XYZ file of C-alpha atoms in Angstrom:
219
model
C 1.032 10.553 10.862
C 4.090 8.261 10.432
C 7.322 8.322 12.364
C 10.175 5.841 12.193
C 13.080 6.485 14.539
C 16.374 4.604 14.442
C 14.715 1.584 12.820
C 16.864 -1.490 12.277
C 16.007 -4.705 10.478
C 18.202 -7.760 9.903
C 17.652 -11.072 8.141
C 19.616 -14.282 8.483
C 20.943 -15.883 5.301
C 22.617 -19.175 6.104
C 25.282 -18.395 8.690
C 25.339 -14.687 7.824
C 23.184 -11.902 9.197
C 22.252 -9.256 6.644
C 21.587 -5.750 7.932
C 18.882 -4.328 5.652
C 17.825 -1.165 7.508
C 20.490 0.590 9.572
C 19.015 3.145 11.942
C 16.539 4.550 9.426
C 14.467 7.655 10.219
C 11.310 8.828 8.439
C 8.545 11.296 9.167
C 5.488 11.600 6.911
C 2.674 14.019 7.671
C -1.024 13.266 7.235
C -2.043 13.831 3.617
C 1.524 13.842 2.272
C 2.482 12.091 -0.983
C 5.982 10.590 -0.747
C 7.948 8.536 -3.277
C 10.832 6.307 -2.198
C 13.455 5.201 -4.685
C 16.497 2.968 -4.436
C 18.438 0.255 -6.169
C 17.262 -3.349 -6.128
C 18.112 -4.879 -2.760
C 18.331 -1.504 -1.011
C 15.571 -2.432 1.441
C 12.567 -0.663 -0.134
C 10.208 -3.638 0.156
C 11.444 -4.395 3.683
C 10.640 -0.837 4.686
C 7.172 -1.052 3.103
C 6.467 -4.323 4.929
C 7.400 -2.655 8.216
C 5.189 0.349 7.471
C 2.334 -1.998 6.564
C 2.810 -4.021 9.786
C 3.462 -7.143 7.702
C 6.860 -7.474 9.386
C 8.409 -6.454 12.709
C 11.351 -4.139 13.213
C 14.272 -5.428 15.277
C 15.034 -2.123 16.980
C 13.637 1.387 16.945
C 10.258 3.107 17.097
C 7.316 3.048 14.680
C 4.359 5.319 15.356
C 1.316 5.511 13.081
C -1.350 8.123 13.786
C -0.127 8.394 17.360
C -0.173 4.636 17.956
C 3.017 2.798 18.977
C 3.055 0.038 16.361
C 6.358 -1.398 17.623
C 4.666 -2.274 20.920
C 1.599 -3.968 19.418
C 0.830 -7.666 19.433
C -0.081 -9.633 16.299
C -3.876 -9.285 16.628
C -3.760 -5.538 17.198
C -1.401 -5.023 14.253
C -3.750 -7.033 12.030
C -6.694 -4.867 13.085
C -4.706 -1.690 12.457
C -3.642 -2.997 9.051
C -7.239 -3.767 8.062
C -8.662 -0.471 9.291
C -5.941 2.071 8.504
C -3.767 0.771 5.642
C -4.414 0.009 1.979
C -1.895 -1.935 -0.151
C -1.272 -1.728 -3.900
C 1.197 -4.263 -5.336
C 3.056 -4.467 -8.642
C 1.629 -7.889 -9.440
C -1.856 -7.003 -8.174
C -2.201 -9.935 -5.699
C -5.806 -10.571 -6.753
C -7.419 -13.886 -5.835
C -7.917 -15.649 -9.191
C -11.043 -17.666 -8.374
C -12.939 -14.622 -7.043
C -14.758 -12.055 -9.168
C -13.728 -8.415 -9.316
C -16.575 -7.581 -6.927
C -15.519 -10.303 -4.460
C -11.851 -9.226 -4.547
C -12.756 -5.650 -3.656
C -15.186 -6.802 -0.958
C -12.478 -8.760 0.906
C -11.155 -5.954 3.166
C -14.720 -5.283 4.342
C -15.330 -8.899 5.345
C -14.311 -8.385 8.964
C -15.863 -4.951 9.350
C -19.014 -4.146 11.299
C -20.945 -2.518 8.459
C -24.129 -4.202 7.303
C -23.875 -6.137 4.058
C -26.036 -3.645 2.158
C -23.628 -0.827 3.069
C -20.608 -2.977 2.173
C -22.118 -3.798 -1.223
C -22.870 -0.132 -1.894
C -19.311 0.836 -0.960
C -17.785 -1.794 -3.292
C -19.993 -0.789 -6.221
C -19.162 2.889 -5.630
C -15.432 2.117 -5.693
C -15.724 0.084 -8.879
C -17.619 2.919 -10.522
C -15.011 5.452 -9.400
C -12.257 3.257 -10.869
C -14.190 2.925 -14.151
C -14.573 -0.862 -13.913
C -18.136 -1.315 -12.669
C -18.954 -3.202 -15.880
C -16.219 -5.741 -14.979
C -17.630 -6.610 -11.533
C -18.549 -10.214 -12.389
C -15.365 -11.029 -14.299
C -12.402 -12.971 -12.915
C -8.897 -11.447 -12.825
C -7.639 -13.548 -15.756
C -10.263 -11.875 -17.972
C -8.835 -8.404 -17.309
C -6.015 -6.352 -18.804
C -3.063 -5.290 -16.663
C -4.493 -1.807 -16.199
C -7.893 -3.180 -15.209
C -6.276 -5.520 -12.673
C -4.418 -2.597 -11.122
C -7.657 -0.603 -10.932
C -9.225 -3.527 -9.063
C -6.213 -3.609 -6.730
C -6.554 0.133 -6.084
C -10.303 -0.205 -5.462
C -9.563 -2.966 -2.950
C -6.922 -0.792 -1.261
C -9.334 2.140 -0.938
C -12.602 0.389 -0.121
C -12.030 0.585 3.650
C -11.215 4.298 3.362
C -7.743 3.865 4.909
C -5.725 6.869 6.001
C -2.494 5.403 4.550
C -1.921 3.926 1.074
C 1.265 1.911 0.481
C 2.112 1.131 -3.146
C 5.008 -1.142 -4.163
C 6.048 -0.546 -7.797
C 2.375 -0.028 -8.741
C 3.106 0.692 -12.417
C 6.071 -1.633 -12.894
C 4.273 -4.052 -15.215
C 2.069 -1.533 -17.052
C 2.484 0.237 -20.396
C 2.968 4.010 -20.613
C -0.667 4.914 -21.288
C -1.988 2.706 -18.487
C 0.696 4.010 -16.122
C -0.509 7.564 -16.699
C -4.123 6.610 -15.971
C -3.086 4.890 -12.706
C -1.000 7.893 -11.645
C -4.000 10.153 -12.249
C -6.012 7.881 -9.940
C -3.313 8.284 -7.270
C -3.471 12.066 -7.749
C -7.222 11.966 -7.095
C -6.767 9.782 -4.007
C -4.178 12.201 -2.664
C -6.415 15.205 -3.351
C -9.074 13.564 -1.145
C -6.681 13.621 1.807
C -5.075 10.166 1.902
C -1.398 9.736 2.754
C 0.492 7.955 -0.057
C 3.880 6.260 0.090
C 4.966 4.875 -3.272
C 7.989 2.648 -3.844
C 9.250 3.039 -7.392
C 12.313 2.857 -9.613
C 10.671 5.158 -12.192
C 11.546 8.847 -11.898
C 8.413 9.803 -13.837
C 6.272 8.054 -11.217
C 8.287 9.599 -8.373
C 7.919 13.095 -9.847
C 4.180 13.045 -9.085
C 4.925 12.983 -5.352
C 5.476 16.015 -3.139
C 8.731 14.585 -1.806
C 11.207 12.031 -3.173
C 13.537 10.079 -0.869
C 16.385 7.722 -1.767
C 17.064 4.563 0.208
C 20.809 3.914 0.230
C 22.679 1.431 2.389
C 19.726 0.977 4.691
C 19.070 4.663 5.400
C 16.901 7.323 3.738
C 18.613 10.342 2.183
């Protein structure tokens, strides 16, 4: 499903060049649930951006579902991202002036499905997340847990094969965290591949495999 081989990523800060990922290797099978932990600044978000095709690696190989992502141009990466990858962020990244329904509909905007099928898919996702009654509300009318459920519905609406979650429970209370983790369990049981970045061992313990990112490499 996912293979990173000898991946390197550097950023320039003033006159200095910071080496964030130093020959990192990762293999994740289809349907696997993996948690990645590491100290702040260890490169977790950089790695997630590379996996999500939001950023480019400097050196190395990235293959996703047999496709050579490192060789793709911008347009092809964008299409892959829209069709194959769902993102869940700590701070939700919902568009404030759109309703819950409209936020979840966004990933389907560029798809080829007819509008009636898109609408049915969005409503089904909202019902599955337990927020169908919130479909006409704006994000600022929702609790933190409800916002994260909207974000998860948006991530899943295109039925992606890969879900990337960056500190998905970092701003939630204990009870809401548990409900979100149960949602992830259900998503995983349906066959999706999950990669979760977290600093919380309780969150990481739900995964099948836990990796540590240290000094730019996974251990």
